[in-house]
Amino acid sequence: MTNPMTISSDGSRIYEAVRPTFPYKIKVGPFSYNVQVSDTAIMAHAENGGGSCDAYCQPYKMEIVLKASCVEDRRRELLLHETLHALCDLVQKRALGFDDYDEEEKMVATLAPALLSVLRDNPDMVAYLCSS
């Protein structure tokens, strides 16, 4: 992706950073997940027995919810983390060897920040992988 360019009054080129829009809908396999950013939904999830968390994925509702009060970098990692949970559900956890949620959570919690780092540090690789 190239940044838009503005020409200033003195003729110099100024590049403006392009801030990507937040993805309120993502595709995981053949499914479209709605992505919410809501402290209220996070609190309700905890009150209904979901436990204290910064985000959660509900594959049966095709929904990912992220805590609004998290800083942007944390929210990015959480989105990837919950997307990995959605992928685990898609390929069926037992096929991956997960018998319970704790095993899946341990793998996802370990993999998400490392994967996000690789994606951020290698934009040419990401562009290559995403090209058709």
C-alpha positions as a Markdown table, in Angstrom:
| # | Residue | x | y | z |
|---|---|---|---|---|
| 1 | Met | 0.0 | 0.0 | 0.0 |
| 2 | Thr | 1.4 | 3.4 | -0.9 |
| 3 | Asn | 0.8 | 6.5 | 1.2 |
| 4 | Pro | -1.1 | 9.4 | -0.4 |
| 5 | Met | 1.1 | 12.3 | -1.3 |
| 6 | Thr | 0.4 | 16.0 | -0.8 |
| 7 | Ile | 2.4 | 18.7 | -2.5 |
| 8 | Ser | 3.0 | 21.6 | -0.2 |
| 9 | Ser | 3.0 | 25.3 | -1.3 |
| 10 | Asp | 6.8 | 25.2 | -1.7 |
| 11 | Gly | 6.6 | 22.2 | -4.0 |
| 12 | Ser | 8.0 | 19.7 | -1.6 |
| 13 | Arg | 6.3 | 16.3 | -1.2 |
| 14 | Ile | 4.7 | 15.4 | 2.0 |
| 15 | Tyr | 3.6 | 11.8 | 2.6 |
| 16 | Glu | 0.7 | 11.4 | 4.9 |
| 17 | Ala | 0.3 | 8.2 | 7.0 |
| 18 | Val | -2.6 | 6.1 | 6.1 |
| 19 | Arg | -4.4 | 4.8 | 9.1 |
| 20 | Pro | -6.1 | 1.5 | 8.3 |
| 21 | Thr | -9.8 | 1.3 | 9.2 |
| 22 | Phe | -10.8 | -1.1 | 12.0 |
| 23 | Pro | -12.3 | -4.3 | 10.6 |
| 24 | Tyr | -15.8 | -4.6 | 12.0 |
| 25 | Lys | -16.3 | -7.7 | 9.9 |
| 26 | Ile | -13.7 | -10.4 | 9.2 |
| 27 | Lys | -13.8 | -13.7 | 7.3 |
| 28 | Val | -12.7 | -16.9 | 8.9 |
| 29 | Gly | -12.9 | -19.6 | 6.4 |
| 30 | Pro | -16.4 | -19.5 | 4.9 |
| 31 | Phe | -17.8 | -17.5 | 7.9 |
| 32 | Ser | -18.2 | -13.8 | 8.4 |
| 33 | Tyr | -17.6 | -12.7 | 12.0 |
| 34 | Asn | -18.8 | -9.4 | 13.4 |
| 35 | Val | -16.2 | -7.6 | 15.5 |
| 36 | Gln | -17.4 | -5.4 | 18.3 |
| 37 | Val | -15.4 | -3.0 | 20.5 |
| 38 | Ser | -17.4 | -2.7 | 23.7 |
| 39 | Asp | -16.6 | -2.5 | 27.4 |
| 40 | Thr | -20.3 | -3.1 | 28.2 |
| 41 | Ala | -20.3 | -6.4 | 26.3 |
| 42 | Ile | -17.1 | -7.5 | 28.0 |
| 43 | Met | -18.6 | -6.7 | 31.4 |
| 44 | Ala | -21.8 | -8.6 | 30.6 |
| 45 | His | -19.8 | -11.6 | 29.4 |
| 46 | Ala | -17.9 | -11.7 | 32.7 |
| 47 | Glu | -21.2 | -11.3 | 34.7 |
| 48 | Asn | -22.7 | -14.2 | 32.8 |
| 49 | Gly | -19.9 | -16.6 | 33.7 |
| 50 | Gly | -17.4 | -15.9 | 31.0 |
| 51 | Gly | -14.8 | -14.7 | 33.4 |
| 52 | Ser | -12.7 | -11.6 | 33.4 |
| 53 | Cys | -11.1 | -10.9 | 30.0 |
| 54 | Asp | -10.1 | -8.3 | 27.5 |
| 55 | Ala | -11.8 | -10.0 | 24.5 |
| 56 | Tyr | -13.7 | -13.1 | 23.6 |
| 57 | Cys | -14.8 | -15.1 | 20.6 |
| 58 | Gln | -18.2 | -16.8 | 20.2 |
| 59 | Pro | -18.1 | -19.0 | 17.1 |
| 60 | Tyr | -21.7 | -20.0 | 17.4 |
| 61 | Lys | -22.7 | -16.4 | 17.1 |
| 62 | Met | -19.9 | -15.5 | 14.6 |
| 63 | Glu | -18.8 | -12.8 | 16.9 |
| 64 | Ile | -15.6 | -11.4 | 18.3 |
| 65 | Val | -15.7 | -8.7 | 21.1 |
| 66 | Leu | -12.8 | -6.6 | 22.2 |
| 67 | Lys | -12.5 | -4.4 | 25.2 |
| 68 | Ala | -12.8 | -0.7 | 24.2 |
| 69 | Ser | -10.6 | 0.6 | 27.0 |
| 70 | Cys | -7.6 | -1.3 | 25.7 |
| 71 | Val | -4.8 | 0.7 | 24.0 |
| 72 | Glu | -4.7 | 0.3 | 20.2 |
| 73 | Asp | -1.6 | -2.0 | 20.1 |
| 74 | Arg | -3.3 | -4.3 | 22.6 |
| 75 | Arg | -6.5 | -4.3 | 20.7 |
| 76 | Arg | -4.6 | -5.5 | 17.5 |
| 77 | Glu | -3.1 | -8.4 | 19.4 |
| 78 | Leu | -6.5 | -9.2 | 20.9 |
| 79 | Leu | -8.1 | -9.3 | 17.5 |
| 80 | Leu | -5.5 | -11.7 | 16.2 |
| 81 | His | -5.8 | -13.8 | 19.4 |
| 82 | Glu | -9.5 | -14.1 | 19.0 |
| 83 | Thr | -9.2 | -14.8 | 15.3 |
| 84 | Leu | -6.9 | -17.7 | 16.2 |
| 85 | His | -9.7 | -19.0 | 18.5 |
| 86 | Ala | -12.1 | -18.8 | 15.5 |
| 87 | Leu | -9.6 | -20.7 | 13.4 |
| 88 | Cys | -9.3 | -23.4 | 16.0 |
| 89 | Asp | -13.1 | -23.7 | 16.0 |
| 90 | Leu | -13.1 | -23.9 | 12.2 |
| 91 | Val | -10.6 | -26.7 | 12.0 |
| 92 | Gln | -12.2 | -28.4 | 15.0 |
| 93 | Lys | -10.1 | -28.4 | 18.1 |
| 94 | Arg | -9.8 | -32.1 | 18.4 |
| 95 | Ala | -8.1 | -32.3 | 15.1 |
| 96 | Leu | -5.4 | -30.0 | 16.6 |
| 97 | Gly | -5.1 | -32.2 | 19.6 |
| 98 | Phe | -6.9 | -29.8 | 22.1 |
| 99 | Asp | -9.1 | -31.7 | 24.5 |
| 100 | Asp | -10.0 | -28.6 | 26.5 |
| 101 | Tyr | -10.1 | -24.8 | 26.3 |
| 102 | Asp | -7.1 | -24.4 | 28.6 |
| 103 | Glu | -4.8 | -26.2 | 26.0 |
| 104 | Glu | -6.2 | -24.1 | 23.2 |
| 105 | Glu | -5.8 | -20.9 | 25.2 |
| 106 | Lys | -2.2 | -21.6 | 26.0 |
| 107 | Met | -1.4 | -22.1 | 22.3 |
| 108 | Val | -3.3 | -19.1 | 21.2 |
| 109 | Ala | -1.8 | -16.8 | 23.9 |
| 110 | Thr | 1.7 | -17.9 | 23.0 |
| 111 | Leu | 1.2 | -17.7 | 19.2 |
| 112 | Ala | -0.8 | -14.4 | 18.8 |
| 113 | Pro | 1.9 | -11.9 | 19.9 |
| 114 | Ala | 4.6 | -13.8 | 18.1 |
| 115 | Leu | 2.6 | -14.0 | 14.9 |
| 116 | Leu | 1.6 | -10.3 | 15.1 |
| 117 | Ser | 5.3 | -9.4 | 15.4 |
| 118 | Val | 6.2 | -11.4 | 12.4 |
| 119 | Leu | 3.4 | -9.8 | 10.4 |
| 120 | Arg | 4.3 | -6.3 | 11.5 |
| 121 | Asp | 8.0 | -6.8 | 10.9 |
| 122 | Asn | 7.6 | -8.3 | 7.4 |
| 123 | Pro | 5.2 | -6.1 | 5.3 |
| 124 | Asp | 6.7 | -7.4 | 2.1 |
| 125 | Met | 5.9 | -11.0 | 3.1 |
| 126 | Val | 2.4 | -10.0 | 4.1 |
| 127 | Ala | 1.8 | -8.2 | 0.7 |
| 128 | Tyr | 3.2 | -11.3 | -1.1 |
| 129 | Leu | 1.0 | -13.7 | 0.8 |
| 130 | Cys | -2.1 | -11.5 | 0.3 |
| 131 | Ser | -1.5 | -11.0 | -3.5 |
| 132 | Ser | -3.5 | -13.1 | -5.9 |
